[in-house]
């Protein structure tokens, strides 16, 4: 039967000035994507045009996301525009569902040139929430600054976009769909794949599934509670933790992906993962975890809701890598942590004689280190950790690492953490987020702070708060020279390091969508085990007081405190 080729249209458009992707893609209020004419189309065109025309025909792009509101519309447009722009093949998660780590995994596995992830990560979804588009490159990691700059440049002068409005696909049907187009690019192929399978196969090769299964089902089993927060992780948790590893079905909560995440923030921390925290406080469960909407962040809780700080979690993973077959086989190269992440990792690295790379915030810097073979394990204070099995942070991977450690050490979460502190000392840590600030006010606070702390007399200055005296050892605006390619990244946060190894860091978020977020991070080190039982905020109170005084953030914004503390 003769099939009429699908028409390709060129539609005139007017460029937008603000389509510069942040550290994790272009994130905006959903309403911006929904109501501004061709806002989505313009960005997708710029993104596709950043791939050289010669490379498009033979190439594959992976597409998926966390299932939030507007994802289906976005995927339909991406399919129609990828076809019209000469992309050879799209591989899409069934019903558009793929976690961020799964996209990274598939891109690498099938040697795609990149992936498009529809998500605004831990931010709320729905018509009144946020939407976002992340772009990952061929290594499976987030686009480098060079790529995002190129996309931004194209978007600023865009005059038209190409689209096949009549091309329709069935997102629910796993398998291949081929299309003849009315242009020189043909045929165009779409493959809908199971959302979990490829990623599950990768995990099978990294871990001892039998050991985890015995922990969850054997005579000394621990009961676990896992909160998918109505994001993308529901299907992964059910299939991997329940079906494959034997956790009972009722271990998993909030496992149906919802377009608005049930109206909640899909953000795994003590403020937002309340269902998990409540369940854990009951004392019945020995291990709890929650994920963000796109599955790259995780939070670990022990019995009775014992909280594992993410920087500690990273250090504990590092200290126990021999429990994981993958690391036993591959050996351990370097560790990586983002600059604001606590220095707990450095203590472990020192004892293992392994180098630590300190990088700016954002996974793309780790991806470069991993590609060059310098780094095997990386993490951030913002509830992210991962290894070189992919090029994104990976929430479920971190959970399986923890379960492997528990199985090997035959200890509970809290005991593992306390033993770690006794051996290496405790890094008290907290982060204050001031969200939705007036951008200019935030900019001026940072500008004035930079002038203050980089002024010569600041070094050596002493601050007395109560009985504590803090003496400034070093203060600067953090910049990073990539050891792989020499790229210099400036203005990555203001840091004050005191002589007792305490640190205060101020940073503007690069991942938000509305307003500006200013983050203040505070850290102090305590070696003495008899002092490991304090509340972080009590220990860090003097540092916070210094941070507030230096920045004058409350006076200058009218705020009385941060929006969220983690
Ligand atoms: C935040 C976190 C950072 C993380 C980024 C993306 O960035 O602090 O550590 O890599 O989000 O996470 P920022 O610039 O707002 O501090 V996710 O889960 O969006 O992909
Ligand atoms: Co995320």
PDB file of C-alpha atoms and ligand atoms in Angstrom, residues 27 100 121-122 134 292-297 393, ligand 2:
ATOM      1  CA  UNK A  27      13.626  25.425  33.878  1.00  0.00           C
ATOM      2  CA  UNK A 100      17.533  10.888  34.692  1.00  0.00           C
ATOM      3  CA  UNK A 121      13.888  17.733  39.055  1.00  0.00           C
ATOM      4  CA  UNK A 122      12.809  18.267  42.678  1.00  0.00           C
ATOM      5  CA  UNK A 134      17.590  18.924  30.390  1.00  0.00           C
ATOM      6  CA  UNK A 292      13.270  13.357  43.804  1.00  0.00           C
ATOM      7  CA  UNK A 293      10.956  13.506  40.790  1.00  0.00           C
ATOM      8  CA  UNK A 294      13.578  12.511  38.210  1.00  0.00           C
ATOM      9  CA  UNK A 295      15.317   9.948  40.410  1.00  0.00           C
ATOM     10  CA  UNK A 296      18.812  11.370  40.613  1.00  0.00           C
ATOM     11  CA  UNK A 297      18.559  12.548  44.250  1.00  0.00           C
ATOM     12  CA  UNK A 393      23.900  11.114  40.010  1.00  0.00           C
TER      13      UNK A 393
HETATM   14 CO1  LIG B   2      16.842  15.651  40.203  1.00  0.00          CO
END
